[in-house]
Short mmCIF file of C-alpha atoms and ligand atoms in Angstrom, two decimals:
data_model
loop_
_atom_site.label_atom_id
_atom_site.label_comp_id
_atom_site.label_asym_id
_atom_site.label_seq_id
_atom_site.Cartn_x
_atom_site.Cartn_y
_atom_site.Cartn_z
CA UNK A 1 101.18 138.81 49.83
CA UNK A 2 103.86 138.34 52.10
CA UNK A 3 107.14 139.82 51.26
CA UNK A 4 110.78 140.44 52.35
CA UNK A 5 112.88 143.29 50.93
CA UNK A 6 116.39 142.57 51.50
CA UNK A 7 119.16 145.07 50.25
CA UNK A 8 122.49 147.27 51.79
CA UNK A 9 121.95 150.36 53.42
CA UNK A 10 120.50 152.98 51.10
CA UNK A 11 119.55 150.75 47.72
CA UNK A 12 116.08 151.71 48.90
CA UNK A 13 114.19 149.75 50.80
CA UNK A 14 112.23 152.25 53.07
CA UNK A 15 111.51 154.20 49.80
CA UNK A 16 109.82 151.61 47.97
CA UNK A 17 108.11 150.64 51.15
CA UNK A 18 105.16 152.69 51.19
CA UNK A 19 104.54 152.45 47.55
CA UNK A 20 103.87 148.82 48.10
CA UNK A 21 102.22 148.64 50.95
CA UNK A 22 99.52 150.75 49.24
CA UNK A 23 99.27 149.37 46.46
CA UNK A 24 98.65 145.54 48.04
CA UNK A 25 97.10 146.46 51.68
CA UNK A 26 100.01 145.59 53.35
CA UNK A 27 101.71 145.15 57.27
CA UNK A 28 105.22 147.32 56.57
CA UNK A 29 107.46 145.78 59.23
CA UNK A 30 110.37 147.27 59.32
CA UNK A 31 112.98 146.28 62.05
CA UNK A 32 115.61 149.20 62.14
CA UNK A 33 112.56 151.55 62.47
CA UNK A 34 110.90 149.73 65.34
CA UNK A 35 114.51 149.58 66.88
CA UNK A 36 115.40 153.26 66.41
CA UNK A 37 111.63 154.29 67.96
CA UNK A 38 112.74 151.74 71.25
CA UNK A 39 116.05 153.15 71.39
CA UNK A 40 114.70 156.76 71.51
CA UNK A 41 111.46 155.86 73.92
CA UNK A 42 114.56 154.40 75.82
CA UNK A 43 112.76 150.90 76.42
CA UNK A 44 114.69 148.11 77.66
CA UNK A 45 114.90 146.51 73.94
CA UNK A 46 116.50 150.06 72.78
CA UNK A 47 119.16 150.19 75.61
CA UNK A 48 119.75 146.83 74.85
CA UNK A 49 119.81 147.46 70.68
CA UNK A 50 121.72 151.04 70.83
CA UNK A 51 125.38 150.00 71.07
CA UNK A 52 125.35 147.59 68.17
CA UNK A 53 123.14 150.59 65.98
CA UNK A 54 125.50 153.65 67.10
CA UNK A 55 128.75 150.87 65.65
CA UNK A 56 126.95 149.82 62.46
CA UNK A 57 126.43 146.17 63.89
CA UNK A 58 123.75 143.59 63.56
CA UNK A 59 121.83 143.83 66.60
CA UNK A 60 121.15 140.12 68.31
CA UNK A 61 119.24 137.79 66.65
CA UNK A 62 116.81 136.91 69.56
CA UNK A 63 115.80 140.50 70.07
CA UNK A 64 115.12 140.96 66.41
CA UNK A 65 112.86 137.57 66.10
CA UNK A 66 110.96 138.80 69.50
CA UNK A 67 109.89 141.97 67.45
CA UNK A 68 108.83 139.88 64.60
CA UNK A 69 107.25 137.05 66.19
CA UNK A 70 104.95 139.50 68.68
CA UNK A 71 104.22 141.36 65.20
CA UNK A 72 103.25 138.65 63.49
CA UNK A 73 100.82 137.69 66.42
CA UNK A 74 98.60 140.44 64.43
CA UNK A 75 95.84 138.62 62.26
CA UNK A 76 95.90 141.35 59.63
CA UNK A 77 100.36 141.48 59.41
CA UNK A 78 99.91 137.58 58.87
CA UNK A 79 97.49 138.72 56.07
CA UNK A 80 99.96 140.16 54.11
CA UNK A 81 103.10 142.10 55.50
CA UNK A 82 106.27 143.61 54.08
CA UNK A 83 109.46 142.65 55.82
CA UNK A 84 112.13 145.80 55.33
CA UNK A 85 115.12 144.61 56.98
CA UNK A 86 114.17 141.08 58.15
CA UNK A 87 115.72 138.93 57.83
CA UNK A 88 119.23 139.73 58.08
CA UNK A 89 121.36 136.49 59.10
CA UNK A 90 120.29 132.94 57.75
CA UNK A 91 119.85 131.95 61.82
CA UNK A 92 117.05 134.55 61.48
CA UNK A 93 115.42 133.54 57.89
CA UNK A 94 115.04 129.76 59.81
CA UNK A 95 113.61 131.30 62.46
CA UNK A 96 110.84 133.09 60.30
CA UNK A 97 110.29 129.99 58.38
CA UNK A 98 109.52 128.14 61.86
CA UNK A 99 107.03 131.20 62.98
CA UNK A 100 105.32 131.51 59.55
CA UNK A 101 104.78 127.13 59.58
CA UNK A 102 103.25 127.57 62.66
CA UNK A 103 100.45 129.79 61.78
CA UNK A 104 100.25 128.32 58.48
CA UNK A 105 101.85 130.80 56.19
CA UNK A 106 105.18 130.92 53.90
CA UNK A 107 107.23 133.55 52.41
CA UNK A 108 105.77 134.32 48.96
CA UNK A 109 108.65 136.52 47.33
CA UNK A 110 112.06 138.22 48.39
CA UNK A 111 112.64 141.56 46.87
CA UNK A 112 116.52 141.56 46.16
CA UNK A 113 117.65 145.65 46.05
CA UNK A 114 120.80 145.02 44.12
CA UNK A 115 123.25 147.64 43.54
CA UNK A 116 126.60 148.53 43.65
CA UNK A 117 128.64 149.36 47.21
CA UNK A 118 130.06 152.80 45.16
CA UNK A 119 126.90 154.26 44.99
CA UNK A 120 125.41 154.08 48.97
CA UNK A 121 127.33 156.46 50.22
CA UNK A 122 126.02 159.89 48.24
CA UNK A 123 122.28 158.27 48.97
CA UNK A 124 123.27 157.63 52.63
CA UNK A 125 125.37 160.93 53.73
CA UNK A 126 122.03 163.12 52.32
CA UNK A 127 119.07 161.20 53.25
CA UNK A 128 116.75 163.01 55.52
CA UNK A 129 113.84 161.16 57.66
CA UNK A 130 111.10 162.42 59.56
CA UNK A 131 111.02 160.42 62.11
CA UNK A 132 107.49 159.83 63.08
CA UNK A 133 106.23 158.62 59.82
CA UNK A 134 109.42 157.52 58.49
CA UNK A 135 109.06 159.50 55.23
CA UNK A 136 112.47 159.73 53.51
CA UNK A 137 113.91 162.51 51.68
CA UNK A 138 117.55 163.26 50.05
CA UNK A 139 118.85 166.89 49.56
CA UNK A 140 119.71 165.51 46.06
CA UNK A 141 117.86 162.78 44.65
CA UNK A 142 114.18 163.44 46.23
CA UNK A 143 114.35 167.51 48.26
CA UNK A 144 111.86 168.33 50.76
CA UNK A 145 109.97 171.65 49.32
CA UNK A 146 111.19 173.58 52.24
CA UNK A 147 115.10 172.38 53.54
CA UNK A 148 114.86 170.39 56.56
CA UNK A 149 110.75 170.46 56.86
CA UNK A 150 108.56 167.90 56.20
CA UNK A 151 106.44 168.23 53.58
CA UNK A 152 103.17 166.76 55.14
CA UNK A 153 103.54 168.10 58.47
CA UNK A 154 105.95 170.85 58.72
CA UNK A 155 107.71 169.37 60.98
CA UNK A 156 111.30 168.89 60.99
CA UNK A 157 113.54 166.45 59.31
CA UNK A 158 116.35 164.90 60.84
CA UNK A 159 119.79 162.74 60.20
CA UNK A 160 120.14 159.03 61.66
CA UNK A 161 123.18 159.02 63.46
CA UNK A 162 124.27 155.84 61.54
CA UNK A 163 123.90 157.53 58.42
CA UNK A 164 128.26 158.54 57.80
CA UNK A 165 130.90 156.88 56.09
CA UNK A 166 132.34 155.54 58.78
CA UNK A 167 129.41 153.56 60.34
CA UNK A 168 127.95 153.16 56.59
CA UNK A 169 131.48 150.95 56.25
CA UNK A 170 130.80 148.68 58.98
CA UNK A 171 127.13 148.17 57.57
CA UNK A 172 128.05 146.93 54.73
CA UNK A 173 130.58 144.77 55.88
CA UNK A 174 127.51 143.00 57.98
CA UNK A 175 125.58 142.90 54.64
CA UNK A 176 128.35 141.27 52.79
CA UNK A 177 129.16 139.00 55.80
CA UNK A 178 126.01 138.31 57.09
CA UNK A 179 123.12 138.89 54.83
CA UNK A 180 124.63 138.37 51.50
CA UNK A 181 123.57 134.38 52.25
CA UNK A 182 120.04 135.37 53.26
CA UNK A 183 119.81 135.92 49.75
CA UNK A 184 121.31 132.66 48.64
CA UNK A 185 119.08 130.75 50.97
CA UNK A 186 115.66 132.47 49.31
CA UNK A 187 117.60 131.72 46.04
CA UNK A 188 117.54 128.02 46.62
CA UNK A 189 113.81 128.29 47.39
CA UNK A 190 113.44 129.99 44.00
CA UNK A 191 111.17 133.32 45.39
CA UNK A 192 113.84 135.90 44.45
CA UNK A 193 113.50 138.89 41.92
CA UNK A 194 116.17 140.97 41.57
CA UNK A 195 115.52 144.70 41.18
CA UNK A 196 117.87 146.81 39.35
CA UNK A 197 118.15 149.30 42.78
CA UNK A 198 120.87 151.85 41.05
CA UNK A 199 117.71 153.12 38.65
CA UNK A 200 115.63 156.20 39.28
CA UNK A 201 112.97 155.27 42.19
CA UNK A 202 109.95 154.71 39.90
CA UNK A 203 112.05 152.68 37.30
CA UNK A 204 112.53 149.93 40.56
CA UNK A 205 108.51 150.74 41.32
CA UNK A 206 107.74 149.36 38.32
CA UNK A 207 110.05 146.45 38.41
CA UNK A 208 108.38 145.38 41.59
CA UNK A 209 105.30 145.49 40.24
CA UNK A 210 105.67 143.21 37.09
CA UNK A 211 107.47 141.01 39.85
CA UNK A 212 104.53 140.63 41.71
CA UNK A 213 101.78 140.52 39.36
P1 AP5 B 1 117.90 149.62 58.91
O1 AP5 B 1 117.07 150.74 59.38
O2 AP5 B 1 117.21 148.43 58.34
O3 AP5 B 1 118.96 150.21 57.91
P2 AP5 B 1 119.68 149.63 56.59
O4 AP5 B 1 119.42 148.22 56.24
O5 AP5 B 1 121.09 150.01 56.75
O6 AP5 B 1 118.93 150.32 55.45
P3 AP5 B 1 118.62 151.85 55.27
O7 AP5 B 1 117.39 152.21 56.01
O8 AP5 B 1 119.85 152.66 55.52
O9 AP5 B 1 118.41 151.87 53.68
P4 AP5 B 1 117.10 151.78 52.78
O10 AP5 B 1 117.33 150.66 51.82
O11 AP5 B 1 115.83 151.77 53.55
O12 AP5 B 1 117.28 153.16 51.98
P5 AP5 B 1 116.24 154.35 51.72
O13 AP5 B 1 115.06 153.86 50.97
O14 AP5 B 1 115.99 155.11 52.97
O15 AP5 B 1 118.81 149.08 60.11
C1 AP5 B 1 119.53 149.96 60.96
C2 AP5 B 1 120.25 149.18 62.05
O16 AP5 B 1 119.29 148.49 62.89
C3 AP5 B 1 121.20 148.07 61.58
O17 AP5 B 1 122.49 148.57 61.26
C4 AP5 B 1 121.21 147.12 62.79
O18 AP5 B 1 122.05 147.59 63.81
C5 AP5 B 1 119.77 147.20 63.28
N1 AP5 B 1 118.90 146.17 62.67
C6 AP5 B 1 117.78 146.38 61.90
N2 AP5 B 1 117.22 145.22 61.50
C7 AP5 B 1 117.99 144.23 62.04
C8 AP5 B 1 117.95 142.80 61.97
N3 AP5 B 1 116.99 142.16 61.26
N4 AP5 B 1 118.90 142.09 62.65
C9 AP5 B 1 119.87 142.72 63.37
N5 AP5 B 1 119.98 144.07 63.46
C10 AP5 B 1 119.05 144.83 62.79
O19 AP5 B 1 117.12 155.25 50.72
C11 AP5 B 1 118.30 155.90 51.13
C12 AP5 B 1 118.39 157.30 50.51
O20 AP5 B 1 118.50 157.21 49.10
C13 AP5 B 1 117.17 158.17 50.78
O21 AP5 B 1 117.58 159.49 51.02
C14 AP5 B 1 116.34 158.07 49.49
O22 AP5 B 1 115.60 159.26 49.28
C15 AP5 B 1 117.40 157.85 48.45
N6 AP5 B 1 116.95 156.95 47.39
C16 AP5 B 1 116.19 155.80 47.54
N7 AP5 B 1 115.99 155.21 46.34
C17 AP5 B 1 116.66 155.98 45.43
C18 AP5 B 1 116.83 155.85 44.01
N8 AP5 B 1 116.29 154.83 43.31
N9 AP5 B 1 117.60 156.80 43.38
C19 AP5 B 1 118.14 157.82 44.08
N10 AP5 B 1 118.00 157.99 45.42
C20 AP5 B 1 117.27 157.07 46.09
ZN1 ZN B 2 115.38 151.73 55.65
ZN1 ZN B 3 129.26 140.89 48.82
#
């Protein structure tokens, strides 16, 4: 299967992630992880990415399709990937339509996390990552066992420095603005489901799954 998850910050995306990609053998390709892991390795991509991240902007659209086009070089992503935060403006859903024709391949569904603005803010201002395996926890809605430790490793969580209300603001004035018609162009298509993202995290498991059976 190939699939896109498109959502705001915080409906859920990286949470449903893994739960899919286990369930169907899948590539997870998720852009604002493999930008966050170049900005802190300090590679020219991150020093190039880090000032539109640290505002809350959409980073360029050429050094997003770079990351998915060299991905997507991968026989087994190809095979079946998830897409968690690609694509994000409609110049970049053309530009994944052009990449996937060209080895043969086509978007099979888009995973719409829809949810109400109101509610991203308590998700966002306590979500915890560890950052190497991008597990996600929230002090409220999903704790760690120990505060601040991961639960695998023992290693220690941390926050993204993106994740307050005043850079949450500007990121969803980019999804509004600028991904809001990603949606509508995957709409026209006809692959969308919509997921009812403001339920409890295995209520929207399950939706996916009838989705894509
Ligand atoms: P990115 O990393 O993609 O961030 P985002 O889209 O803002 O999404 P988040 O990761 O914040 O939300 P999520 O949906 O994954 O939420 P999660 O599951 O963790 O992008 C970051 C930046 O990189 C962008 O701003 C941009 O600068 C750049 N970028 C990335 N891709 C780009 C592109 N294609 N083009 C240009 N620039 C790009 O959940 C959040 C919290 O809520 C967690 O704590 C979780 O435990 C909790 N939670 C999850 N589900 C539930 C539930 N059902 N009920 C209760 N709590 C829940
Ligand atoms: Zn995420
Ligand atoms: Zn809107």
């Amino acid at each position: 299967k190939r699939l896109i998850l498109v959502g705001p910050p915080g409906s859920g995306k990286g949470t449903q992630s893994p739960l899919i990609k286990d369930e169907y053998c899948l590539c997870h390709l998720a852009t604002g992880d493999m930008l966050r892991a170049a900005v802190a390795a300090k590679t020219p991509l991150g020093v190039k990415a880090k000032e539109a991240m640290d505002k809350g902007e959409l980073v360029s659209d050429d050094l997003v399709v770079g990351i998915i086009d060299d991905a997507l070089k991968k026989p087994s992503c190809l095979k079946g990937f998830i897409l968690d935060g690609f694509p994000r403006t409609v110049v970049q859903a053309e530009k994944l339509d052009e990449m996937l024709e060209k080895r043969g391949a086509k978007v099979d569904k888009v995973l719409n996390f829809a949810i109400d603005d109101a509610i991203l803010e308590e998700r966002i201002t306590g979500r915890w990552i560890h950052p190497s395996s991008g597990r996600t926890y929230h002090t409220k809605f999903a704790p760690p066992k120990a505060p601040g430790i991961d639960d695998v490793t023992g290693e220690p969580l941390i926050q993204r420095k993106d994740d307050t209300p005043a850079v949450l603001k500007s990121r969803l004035e980019s999804f509004h603005r600028q991904t809001e018609p990603v949606i509508d162009y995957y709409k026209k298509k006809g692959i969308v489901a919509n997921l009812p993202a403001e339920k409890k995290p295995e209520e929207v498991t399950s939706v996916i799954n009838k989705a894509l059976s």
